[in-house]
mmCIF file with all atom_site columns, C-alpha atoms in Angstrom:
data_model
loop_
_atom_site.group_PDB
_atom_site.id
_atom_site.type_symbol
_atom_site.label_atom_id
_atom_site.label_alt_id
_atom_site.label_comp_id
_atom_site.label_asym_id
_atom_site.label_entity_id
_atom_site.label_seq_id
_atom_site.pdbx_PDB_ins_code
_atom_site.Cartn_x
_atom_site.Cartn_y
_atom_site.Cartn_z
_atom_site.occupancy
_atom_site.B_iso_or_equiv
_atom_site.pdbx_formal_charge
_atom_site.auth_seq_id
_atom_site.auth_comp_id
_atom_site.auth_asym_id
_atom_site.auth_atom_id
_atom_site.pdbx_PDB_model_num
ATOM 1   C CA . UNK A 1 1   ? -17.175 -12.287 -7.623  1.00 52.00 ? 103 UNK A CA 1
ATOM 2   C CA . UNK A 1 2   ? -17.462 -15.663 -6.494  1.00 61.00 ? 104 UNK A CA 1
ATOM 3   C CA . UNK A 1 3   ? -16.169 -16.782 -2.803  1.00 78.00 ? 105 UNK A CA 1
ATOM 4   C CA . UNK A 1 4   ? -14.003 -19.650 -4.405  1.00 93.00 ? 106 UNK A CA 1
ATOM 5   C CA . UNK A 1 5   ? -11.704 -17.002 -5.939  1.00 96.00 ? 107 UNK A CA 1
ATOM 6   C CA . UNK A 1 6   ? -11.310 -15.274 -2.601  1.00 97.00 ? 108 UNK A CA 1
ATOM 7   C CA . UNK A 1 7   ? -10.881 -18.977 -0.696  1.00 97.00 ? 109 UNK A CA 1
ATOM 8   C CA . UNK A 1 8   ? -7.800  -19.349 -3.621  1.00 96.00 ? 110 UNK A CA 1
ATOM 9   C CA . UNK A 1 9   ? -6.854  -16.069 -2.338  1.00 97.00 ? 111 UNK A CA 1
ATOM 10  C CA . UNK A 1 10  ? -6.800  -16.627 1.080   1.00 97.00 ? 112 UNK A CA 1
ATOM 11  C CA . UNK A 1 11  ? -4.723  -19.885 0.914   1.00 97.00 ? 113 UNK A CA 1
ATOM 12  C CA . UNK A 1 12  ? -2.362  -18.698 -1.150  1.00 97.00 ? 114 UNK A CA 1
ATOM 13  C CA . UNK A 1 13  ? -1.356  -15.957 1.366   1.00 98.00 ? 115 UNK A CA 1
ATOM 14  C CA . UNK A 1 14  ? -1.856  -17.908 4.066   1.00 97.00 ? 116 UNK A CA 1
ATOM 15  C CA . UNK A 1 15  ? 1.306   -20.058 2.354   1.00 97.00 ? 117 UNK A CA 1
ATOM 16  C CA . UNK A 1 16  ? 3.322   -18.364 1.305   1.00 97.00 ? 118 UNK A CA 1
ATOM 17  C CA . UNK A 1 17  ? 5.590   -15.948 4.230   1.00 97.00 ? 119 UNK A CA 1
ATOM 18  C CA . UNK A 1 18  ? 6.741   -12.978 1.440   1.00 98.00 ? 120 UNK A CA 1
ATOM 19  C CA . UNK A 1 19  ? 3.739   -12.896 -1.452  1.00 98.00 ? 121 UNK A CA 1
ATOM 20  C CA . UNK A 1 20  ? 3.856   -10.232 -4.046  1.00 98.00 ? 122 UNK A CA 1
ATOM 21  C CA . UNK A 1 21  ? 0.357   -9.580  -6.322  1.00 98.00 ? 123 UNK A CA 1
ATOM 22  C CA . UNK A 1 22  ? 1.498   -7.800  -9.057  1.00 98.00 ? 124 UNK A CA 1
ATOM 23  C CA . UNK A 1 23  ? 1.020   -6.725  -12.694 1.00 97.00 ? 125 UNK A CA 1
ATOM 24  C CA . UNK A 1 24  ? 3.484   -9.081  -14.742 1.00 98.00 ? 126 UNK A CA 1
ATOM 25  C CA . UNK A 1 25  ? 6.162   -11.074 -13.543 1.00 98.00 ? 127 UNK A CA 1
ATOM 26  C CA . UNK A 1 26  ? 9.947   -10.333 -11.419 1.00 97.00 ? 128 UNK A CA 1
ATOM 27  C CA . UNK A 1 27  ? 11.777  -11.199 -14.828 1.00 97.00 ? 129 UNK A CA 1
ATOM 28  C CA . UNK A 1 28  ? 9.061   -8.797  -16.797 1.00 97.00 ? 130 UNK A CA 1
ATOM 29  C CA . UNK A 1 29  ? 6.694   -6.650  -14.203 1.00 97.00 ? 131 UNK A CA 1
ATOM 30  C CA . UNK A 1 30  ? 4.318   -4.669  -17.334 1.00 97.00 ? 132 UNK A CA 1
ATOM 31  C CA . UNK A 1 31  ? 3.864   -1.654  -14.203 1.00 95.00 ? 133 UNK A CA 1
ATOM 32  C CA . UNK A 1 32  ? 6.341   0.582   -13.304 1.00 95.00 ? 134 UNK A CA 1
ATOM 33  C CA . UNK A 1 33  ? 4.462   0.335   -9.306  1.00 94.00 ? 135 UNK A CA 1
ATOM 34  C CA . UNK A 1 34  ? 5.018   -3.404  -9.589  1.00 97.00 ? 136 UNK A CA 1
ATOM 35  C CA . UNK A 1 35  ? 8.535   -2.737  -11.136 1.00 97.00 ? 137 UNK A CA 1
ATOM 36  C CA . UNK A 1 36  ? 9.387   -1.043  -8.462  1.00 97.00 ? 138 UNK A CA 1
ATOM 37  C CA . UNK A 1 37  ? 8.222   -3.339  -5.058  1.00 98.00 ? 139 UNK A CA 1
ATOM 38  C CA . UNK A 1 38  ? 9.829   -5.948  -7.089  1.00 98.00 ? 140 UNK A CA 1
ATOM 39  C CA . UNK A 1 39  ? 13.329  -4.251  -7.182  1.00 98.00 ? 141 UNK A CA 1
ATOM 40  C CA . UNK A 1 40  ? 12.925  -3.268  -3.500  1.00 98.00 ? 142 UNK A CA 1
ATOM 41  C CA . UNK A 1 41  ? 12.156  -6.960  -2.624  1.00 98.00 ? 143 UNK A CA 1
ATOM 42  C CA . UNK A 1 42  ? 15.207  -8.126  -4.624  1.00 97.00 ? 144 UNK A CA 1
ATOM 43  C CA . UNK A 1 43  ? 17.394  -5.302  -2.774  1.00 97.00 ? 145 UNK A CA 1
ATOM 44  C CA . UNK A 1 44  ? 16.408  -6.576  0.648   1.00 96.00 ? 146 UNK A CA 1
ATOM 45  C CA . UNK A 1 45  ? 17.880  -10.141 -0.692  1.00 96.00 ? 147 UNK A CA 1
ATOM 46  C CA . UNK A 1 46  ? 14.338  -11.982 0.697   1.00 96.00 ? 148 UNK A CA 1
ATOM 47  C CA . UNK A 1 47  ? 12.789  -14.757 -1.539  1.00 96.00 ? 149 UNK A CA 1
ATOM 48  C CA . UNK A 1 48  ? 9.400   -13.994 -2.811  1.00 97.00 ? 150 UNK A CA 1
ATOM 49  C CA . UNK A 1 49  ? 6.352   -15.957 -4.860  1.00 98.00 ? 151 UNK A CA 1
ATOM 50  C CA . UNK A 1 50  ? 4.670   -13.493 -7.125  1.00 98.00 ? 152 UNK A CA 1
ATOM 51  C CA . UNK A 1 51  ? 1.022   -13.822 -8.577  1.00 98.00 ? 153 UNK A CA 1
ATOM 52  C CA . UNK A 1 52  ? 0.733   -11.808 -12.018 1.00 98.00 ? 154 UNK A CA 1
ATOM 53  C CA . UNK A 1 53  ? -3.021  -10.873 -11.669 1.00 98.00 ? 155 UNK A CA 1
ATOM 54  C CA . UNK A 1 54  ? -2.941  -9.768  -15.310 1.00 98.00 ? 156 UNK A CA 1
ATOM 55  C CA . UNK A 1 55  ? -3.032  -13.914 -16.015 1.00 97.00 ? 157 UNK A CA 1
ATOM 56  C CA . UNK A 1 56  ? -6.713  -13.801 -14.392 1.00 96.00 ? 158 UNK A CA 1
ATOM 57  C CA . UNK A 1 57  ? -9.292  -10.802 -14.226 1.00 96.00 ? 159 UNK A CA 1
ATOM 58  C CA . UNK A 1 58  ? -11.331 -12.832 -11.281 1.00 97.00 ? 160 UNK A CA 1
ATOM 59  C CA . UNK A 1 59  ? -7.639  -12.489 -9.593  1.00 97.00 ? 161 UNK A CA 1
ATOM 60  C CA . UNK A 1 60  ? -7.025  -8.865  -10.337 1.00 97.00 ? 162 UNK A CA 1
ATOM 61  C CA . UNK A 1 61  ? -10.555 -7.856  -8.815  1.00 96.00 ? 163 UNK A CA 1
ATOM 62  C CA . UNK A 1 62  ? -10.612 -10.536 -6.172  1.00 97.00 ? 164 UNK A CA 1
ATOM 63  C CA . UNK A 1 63  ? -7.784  -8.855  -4.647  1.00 97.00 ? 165 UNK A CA 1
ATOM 64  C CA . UNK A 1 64  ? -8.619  -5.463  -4.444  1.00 94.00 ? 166 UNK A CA 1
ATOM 65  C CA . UNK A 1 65  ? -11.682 -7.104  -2.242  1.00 94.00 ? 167 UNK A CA 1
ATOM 66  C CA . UNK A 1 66  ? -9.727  -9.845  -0.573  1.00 96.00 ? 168 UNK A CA 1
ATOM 67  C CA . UNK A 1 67  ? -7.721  -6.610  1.219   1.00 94.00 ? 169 UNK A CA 1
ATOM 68  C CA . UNK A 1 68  ? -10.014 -4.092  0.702   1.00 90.00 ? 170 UNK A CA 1
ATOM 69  C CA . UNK A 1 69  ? -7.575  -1.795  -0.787  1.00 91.00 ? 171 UNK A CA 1
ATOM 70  C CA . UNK A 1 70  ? -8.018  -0.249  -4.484  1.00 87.00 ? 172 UNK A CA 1
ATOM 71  C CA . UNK A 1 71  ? -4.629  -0.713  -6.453  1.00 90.00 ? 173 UNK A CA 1
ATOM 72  C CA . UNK A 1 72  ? -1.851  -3.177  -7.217  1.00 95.00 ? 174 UNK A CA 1
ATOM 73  C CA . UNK A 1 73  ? 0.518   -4.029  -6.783  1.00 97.00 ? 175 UNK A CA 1
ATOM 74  C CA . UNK A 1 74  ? 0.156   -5.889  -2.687  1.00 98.00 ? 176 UNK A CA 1
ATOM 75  C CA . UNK A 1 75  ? 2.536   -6.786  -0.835  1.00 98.00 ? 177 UNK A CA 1
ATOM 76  C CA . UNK A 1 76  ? 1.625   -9.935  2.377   1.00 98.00 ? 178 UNK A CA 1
ATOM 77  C CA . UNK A 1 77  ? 3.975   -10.967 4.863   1.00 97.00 ? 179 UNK A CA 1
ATOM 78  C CA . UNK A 1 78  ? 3.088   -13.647 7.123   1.00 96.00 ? 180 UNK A CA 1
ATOM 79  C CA . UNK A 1 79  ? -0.160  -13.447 6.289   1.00 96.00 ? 181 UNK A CA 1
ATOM 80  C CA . UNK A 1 80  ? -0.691  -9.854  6.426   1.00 95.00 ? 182 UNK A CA 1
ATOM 81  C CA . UNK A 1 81  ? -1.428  -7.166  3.821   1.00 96.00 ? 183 UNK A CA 1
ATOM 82  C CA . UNK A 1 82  ? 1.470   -4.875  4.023   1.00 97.00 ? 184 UNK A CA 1
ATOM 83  C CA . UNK A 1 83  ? 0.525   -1.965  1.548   1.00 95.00 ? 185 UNK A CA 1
ATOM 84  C CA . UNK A 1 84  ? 1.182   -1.329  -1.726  1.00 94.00 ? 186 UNK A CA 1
ATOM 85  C CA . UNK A 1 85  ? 3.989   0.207   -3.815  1.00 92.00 ? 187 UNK A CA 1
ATOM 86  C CA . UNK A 1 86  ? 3.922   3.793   -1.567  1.00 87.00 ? 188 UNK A CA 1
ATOM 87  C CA . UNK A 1 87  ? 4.174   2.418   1.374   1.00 93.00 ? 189 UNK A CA 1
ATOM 88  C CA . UNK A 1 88  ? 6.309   -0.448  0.707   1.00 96.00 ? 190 UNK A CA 1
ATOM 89  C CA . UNK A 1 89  ? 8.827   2.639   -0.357  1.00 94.00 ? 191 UNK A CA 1
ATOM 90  C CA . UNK A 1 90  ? 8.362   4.373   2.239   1.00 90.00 ? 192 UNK A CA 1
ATOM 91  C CA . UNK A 1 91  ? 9.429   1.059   5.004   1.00 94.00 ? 193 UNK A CA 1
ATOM 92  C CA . UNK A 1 92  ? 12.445  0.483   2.888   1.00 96.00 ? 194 UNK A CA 1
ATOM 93  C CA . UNK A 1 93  ? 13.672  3.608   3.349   1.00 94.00 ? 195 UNK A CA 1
ATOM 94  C CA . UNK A 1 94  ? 12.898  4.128   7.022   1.00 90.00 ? 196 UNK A CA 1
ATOM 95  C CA . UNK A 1 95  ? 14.157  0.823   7.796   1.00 94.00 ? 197 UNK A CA 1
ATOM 96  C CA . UNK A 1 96  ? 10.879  -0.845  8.577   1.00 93.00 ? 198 UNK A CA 1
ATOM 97  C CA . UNK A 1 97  ? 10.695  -3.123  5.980   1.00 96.00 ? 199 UNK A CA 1
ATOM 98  C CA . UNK A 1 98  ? 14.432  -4.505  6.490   1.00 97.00 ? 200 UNK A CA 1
ATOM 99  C CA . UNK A 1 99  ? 13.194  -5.272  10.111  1.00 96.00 ? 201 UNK A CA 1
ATOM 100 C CA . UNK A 1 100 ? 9.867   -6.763  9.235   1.00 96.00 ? 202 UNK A CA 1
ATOM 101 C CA . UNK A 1 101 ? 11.796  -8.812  6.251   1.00 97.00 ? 203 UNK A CA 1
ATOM 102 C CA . UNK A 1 102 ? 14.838  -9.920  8.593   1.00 95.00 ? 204 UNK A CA 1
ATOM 103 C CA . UNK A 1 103 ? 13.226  -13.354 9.847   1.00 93.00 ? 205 UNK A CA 1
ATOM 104 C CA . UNK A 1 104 ? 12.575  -14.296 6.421   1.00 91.00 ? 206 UNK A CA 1
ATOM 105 C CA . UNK A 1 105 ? 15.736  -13.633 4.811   1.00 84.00 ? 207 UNK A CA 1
ATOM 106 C CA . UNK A 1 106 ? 17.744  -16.868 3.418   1.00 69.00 ? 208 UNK A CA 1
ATOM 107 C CA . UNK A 1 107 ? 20.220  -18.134 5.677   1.00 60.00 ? 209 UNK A CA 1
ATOM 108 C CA . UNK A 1 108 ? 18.382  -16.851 8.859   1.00 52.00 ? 210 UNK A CA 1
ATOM 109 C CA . UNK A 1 109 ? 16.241  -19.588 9.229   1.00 50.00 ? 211 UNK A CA 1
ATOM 110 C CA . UNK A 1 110 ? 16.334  -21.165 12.428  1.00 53.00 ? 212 UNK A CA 1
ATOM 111 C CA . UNK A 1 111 ? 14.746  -24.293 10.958  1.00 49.00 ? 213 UNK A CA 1
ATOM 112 C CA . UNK A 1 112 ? 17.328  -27.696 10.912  1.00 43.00 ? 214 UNK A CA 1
ATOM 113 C CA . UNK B 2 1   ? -10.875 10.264  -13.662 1.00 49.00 ? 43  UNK B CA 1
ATOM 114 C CA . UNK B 2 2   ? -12.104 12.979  -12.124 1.00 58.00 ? 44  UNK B CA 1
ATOM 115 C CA . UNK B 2 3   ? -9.461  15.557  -10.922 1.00 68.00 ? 45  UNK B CA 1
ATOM 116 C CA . UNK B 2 4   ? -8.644  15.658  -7.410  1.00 71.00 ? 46  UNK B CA 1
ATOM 117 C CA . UNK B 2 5   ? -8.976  18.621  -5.239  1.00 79.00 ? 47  UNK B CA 1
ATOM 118 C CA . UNK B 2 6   ? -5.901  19.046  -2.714  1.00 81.00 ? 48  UNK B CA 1
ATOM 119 C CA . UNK B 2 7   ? -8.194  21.616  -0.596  1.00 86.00 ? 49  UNK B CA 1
ATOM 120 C CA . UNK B 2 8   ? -10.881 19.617  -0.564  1.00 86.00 ? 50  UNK B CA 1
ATOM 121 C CA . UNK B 2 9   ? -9.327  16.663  0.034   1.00 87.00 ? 51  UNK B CA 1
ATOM 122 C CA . UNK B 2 10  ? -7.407  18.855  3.474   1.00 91.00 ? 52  UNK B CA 1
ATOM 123 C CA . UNK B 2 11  ? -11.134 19.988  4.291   1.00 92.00 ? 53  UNK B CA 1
ATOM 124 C CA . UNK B 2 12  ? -12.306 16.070  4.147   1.00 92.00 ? 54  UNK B CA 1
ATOM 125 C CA . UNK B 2 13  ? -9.082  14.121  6.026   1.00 94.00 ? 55  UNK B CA 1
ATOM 126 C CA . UNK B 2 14  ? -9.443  17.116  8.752   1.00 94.00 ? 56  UNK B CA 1
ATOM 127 C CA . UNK B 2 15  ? -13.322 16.734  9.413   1.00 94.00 ? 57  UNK B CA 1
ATOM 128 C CA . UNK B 2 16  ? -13.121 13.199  9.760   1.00 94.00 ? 58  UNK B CA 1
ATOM 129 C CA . UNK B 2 17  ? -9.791  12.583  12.020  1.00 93.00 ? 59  UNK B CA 1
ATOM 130 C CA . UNK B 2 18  ? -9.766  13.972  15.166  1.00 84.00 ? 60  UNK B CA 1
ATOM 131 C CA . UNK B 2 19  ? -6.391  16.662  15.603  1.00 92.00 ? 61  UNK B CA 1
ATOM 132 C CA . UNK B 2 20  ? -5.267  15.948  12.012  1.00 95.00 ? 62  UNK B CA 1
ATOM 133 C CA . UNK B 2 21  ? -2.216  18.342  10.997  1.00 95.00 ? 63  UNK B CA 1
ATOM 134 C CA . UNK B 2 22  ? -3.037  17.993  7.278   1.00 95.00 ? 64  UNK B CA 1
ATOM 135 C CA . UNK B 2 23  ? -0.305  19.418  4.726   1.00 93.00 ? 65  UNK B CA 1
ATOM 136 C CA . UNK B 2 24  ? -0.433  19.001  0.623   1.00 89.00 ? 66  UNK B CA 1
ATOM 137 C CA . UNK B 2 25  ? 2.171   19.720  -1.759  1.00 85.00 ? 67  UNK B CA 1
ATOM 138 C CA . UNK B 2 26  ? 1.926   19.573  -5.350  1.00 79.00 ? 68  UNK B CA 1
ATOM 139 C CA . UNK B 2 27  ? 4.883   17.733  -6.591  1.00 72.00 ? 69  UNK B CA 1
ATOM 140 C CA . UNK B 2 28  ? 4.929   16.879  -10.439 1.00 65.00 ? 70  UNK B CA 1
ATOM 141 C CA . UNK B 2 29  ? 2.825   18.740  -12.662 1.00 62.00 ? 71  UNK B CA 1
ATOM 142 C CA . UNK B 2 30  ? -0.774  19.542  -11.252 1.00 60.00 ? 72  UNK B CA 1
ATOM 143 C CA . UNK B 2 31  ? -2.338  16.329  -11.000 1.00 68.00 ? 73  UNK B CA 1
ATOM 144 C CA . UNK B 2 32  ? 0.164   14.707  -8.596  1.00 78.00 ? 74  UNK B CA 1
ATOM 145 C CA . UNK B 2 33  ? 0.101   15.979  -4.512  1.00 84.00 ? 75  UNK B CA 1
ATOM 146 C CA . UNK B 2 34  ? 2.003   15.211  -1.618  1.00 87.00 ? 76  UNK B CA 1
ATOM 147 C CA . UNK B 2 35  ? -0.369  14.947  1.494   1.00 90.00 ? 77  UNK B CA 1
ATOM 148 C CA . UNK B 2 36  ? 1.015   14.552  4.863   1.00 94.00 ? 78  UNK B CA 1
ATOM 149 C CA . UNK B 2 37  ? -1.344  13.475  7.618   1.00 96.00 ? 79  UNK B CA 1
ATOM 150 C CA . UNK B 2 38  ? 0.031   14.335  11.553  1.00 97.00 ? 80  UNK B CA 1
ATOM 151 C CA . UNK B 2 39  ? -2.417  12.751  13.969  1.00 97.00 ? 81  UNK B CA 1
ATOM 152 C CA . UNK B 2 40  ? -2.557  11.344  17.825  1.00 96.00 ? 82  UNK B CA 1
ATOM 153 C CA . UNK B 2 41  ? -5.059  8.693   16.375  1.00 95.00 ? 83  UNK B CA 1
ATOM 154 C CA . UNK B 2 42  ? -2.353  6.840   14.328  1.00 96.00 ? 84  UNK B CA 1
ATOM 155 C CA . UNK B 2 43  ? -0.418  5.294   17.444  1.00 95.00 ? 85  UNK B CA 1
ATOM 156 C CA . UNK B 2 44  ? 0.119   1.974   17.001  1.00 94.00 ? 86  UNK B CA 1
ATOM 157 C CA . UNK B 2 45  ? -1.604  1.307   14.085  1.00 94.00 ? 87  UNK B CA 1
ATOM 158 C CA . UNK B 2 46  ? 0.517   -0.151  10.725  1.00 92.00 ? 88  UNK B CA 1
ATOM 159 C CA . UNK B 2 47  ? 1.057   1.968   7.621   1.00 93.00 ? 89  UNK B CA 1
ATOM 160 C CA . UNK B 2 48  ? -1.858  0.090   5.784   1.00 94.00 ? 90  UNK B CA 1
ATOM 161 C CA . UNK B 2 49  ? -4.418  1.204   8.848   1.00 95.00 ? 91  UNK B CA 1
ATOM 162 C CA . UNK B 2 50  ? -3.502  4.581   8.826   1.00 95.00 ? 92  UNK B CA 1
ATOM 163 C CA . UNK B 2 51  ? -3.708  4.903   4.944   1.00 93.00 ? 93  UNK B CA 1
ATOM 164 C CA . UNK B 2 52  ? -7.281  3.448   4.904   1.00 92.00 ? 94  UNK B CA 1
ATOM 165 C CA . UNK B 2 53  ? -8.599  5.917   8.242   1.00 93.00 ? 95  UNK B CA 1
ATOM 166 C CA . UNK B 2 54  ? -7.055  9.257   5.349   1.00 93.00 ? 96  UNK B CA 1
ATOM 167 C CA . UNK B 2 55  ? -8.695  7.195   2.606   1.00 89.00 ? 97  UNK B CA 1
ATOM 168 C CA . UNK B 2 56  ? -12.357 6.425   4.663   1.00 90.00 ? 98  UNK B CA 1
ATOM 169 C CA . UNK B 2 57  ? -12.330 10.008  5.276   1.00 92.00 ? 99  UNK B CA 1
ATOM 170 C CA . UNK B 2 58  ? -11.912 10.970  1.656   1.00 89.00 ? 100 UNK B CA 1
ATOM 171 C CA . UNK B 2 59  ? -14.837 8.804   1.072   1.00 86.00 ? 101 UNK B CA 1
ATOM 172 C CA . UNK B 2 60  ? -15.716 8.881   -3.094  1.00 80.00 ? 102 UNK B CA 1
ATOM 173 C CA . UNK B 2 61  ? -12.892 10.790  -4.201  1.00 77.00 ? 103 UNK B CA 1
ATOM 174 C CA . UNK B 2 62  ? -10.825 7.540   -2.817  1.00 76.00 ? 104 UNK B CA 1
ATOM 175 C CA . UNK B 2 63  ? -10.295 6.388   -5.834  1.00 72.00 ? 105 UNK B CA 1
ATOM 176 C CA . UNK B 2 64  ? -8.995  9.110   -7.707  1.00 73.00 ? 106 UNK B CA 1
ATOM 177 C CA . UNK B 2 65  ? -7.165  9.895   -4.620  1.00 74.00 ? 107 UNK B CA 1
ATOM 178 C CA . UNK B 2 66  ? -4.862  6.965   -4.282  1.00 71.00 ? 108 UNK B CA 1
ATOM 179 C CA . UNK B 2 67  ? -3.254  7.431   -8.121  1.00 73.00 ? 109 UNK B CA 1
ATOM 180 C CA . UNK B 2 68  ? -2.952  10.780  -7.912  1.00 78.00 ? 110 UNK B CA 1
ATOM 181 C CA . UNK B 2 69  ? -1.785  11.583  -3.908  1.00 82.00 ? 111 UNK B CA 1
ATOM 182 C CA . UNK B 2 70  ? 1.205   9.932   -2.144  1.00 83.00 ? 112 UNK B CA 1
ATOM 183 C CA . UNK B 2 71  ? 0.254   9.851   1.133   1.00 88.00 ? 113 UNK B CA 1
ATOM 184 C CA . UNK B 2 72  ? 2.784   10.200  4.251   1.00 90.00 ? 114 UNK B CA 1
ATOM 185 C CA . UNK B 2 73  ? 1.065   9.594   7.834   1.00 94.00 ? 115 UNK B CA 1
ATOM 186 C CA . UNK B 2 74  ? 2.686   10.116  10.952  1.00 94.00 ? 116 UNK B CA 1
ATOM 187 C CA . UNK B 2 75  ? 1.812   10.328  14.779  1.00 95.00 ? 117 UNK B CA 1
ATOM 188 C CA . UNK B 2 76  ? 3.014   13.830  16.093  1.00 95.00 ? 118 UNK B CA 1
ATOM 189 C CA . UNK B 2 77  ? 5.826   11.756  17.731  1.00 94.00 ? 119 UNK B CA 1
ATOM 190 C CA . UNK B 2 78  ? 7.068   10.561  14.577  1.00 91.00 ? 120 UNK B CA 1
ATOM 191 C CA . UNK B 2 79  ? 7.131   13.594  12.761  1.00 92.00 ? 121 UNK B CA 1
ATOM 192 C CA . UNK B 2 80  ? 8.549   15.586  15.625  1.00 92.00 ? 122 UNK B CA 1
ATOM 193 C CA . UNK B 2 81  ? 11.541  12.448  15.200  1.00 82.00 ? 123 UNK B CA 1
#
């Protein structure tokens, strides 16, 4: 596992405010976990960049040490690991994720 | 993948968080379980936190663990909501 992977990592969360590592892509997710945080995503109307980690194995392990968690799909958000596609269900249907989403949403920008 | 044990797994998350309220439900088949953690110690902590405190506690059976257990945690506020 070689730090330069996890540097690629870390910059590539750091720009990006709604980041989805997944297995395959939004048009063609090849994992019905991914599938599904990719539907939710699309439901709360919030654009997204995607990384397909099946492109890259260095990528699909550098991950699961970049956050130390075990399984993908992840879900960041400004920078933070959110959780993966369990509890990503579980926000959108308490409401948490709509609230954690809302600054991000197109057309809410406060920016000129 | 070895099989997960739902009691063991209550006897593990219990030992190793203080006050945990610990229930499992099997929910398709046998080799899928519903655990629910209740626990003081969650306050303020996000989802991600709490899931990794259930998970440290399970300690090797993590892994086998996270595919076969969806895991609900909640502060005894929460699940008293």
């Amino acid at each position: 596992m070689s730090d330069s992977v996890q540097e690629q990592i870390a910059e590539v969360v750091k720009n990006n405010d709604v980041l989805l590592f997944m297995k395959g892509t939004p048009q063609m997710p090849q994992c019905g976990f991914s599938q599904r945080v990719c539907a939710i995503l699309q439901e709360q109307g919030v654009p997204f960049a995607a990384i397909n980690v099946l492109l890259d194995p260095a990528v699909r392990e550098g991950i699961k040490t970049f956050s130390d968690w075990p399984t993908i799909p992840q879900l960041y958000v400004k920078g933070e690991f959110v959780g993966g596609c369990d509890i990503v269900s579980e926000m959108h249907e308490d409401g948490e994720l709509a609230t954690l989403l809302a600054p991000l949403k197109e057309g809410d920008s406060e920016a000129a | 993948m070895r099989s997960v044990n739902p009691e063991e797994l209550k006897r593990l998350v219990c030992e190793h968080i203080e006050d945990a309220d610990v229930e499992v439900r099997c929910y398709s088949g046998d080799d899928h379980f519903e655990m629910t953690v209740v626990s003081a110690s969650f306050a303020g902590k996000p989802r991600i936190a709490r899931h990794k405190m259930v998970y440290a506690a399970l300690g090797d059976n993590m892994r086998a663990a996270v595919h076969a257990l969806a895991l609900k945690t909640k502060t005894p506020e929460e699940a008293a909501a």
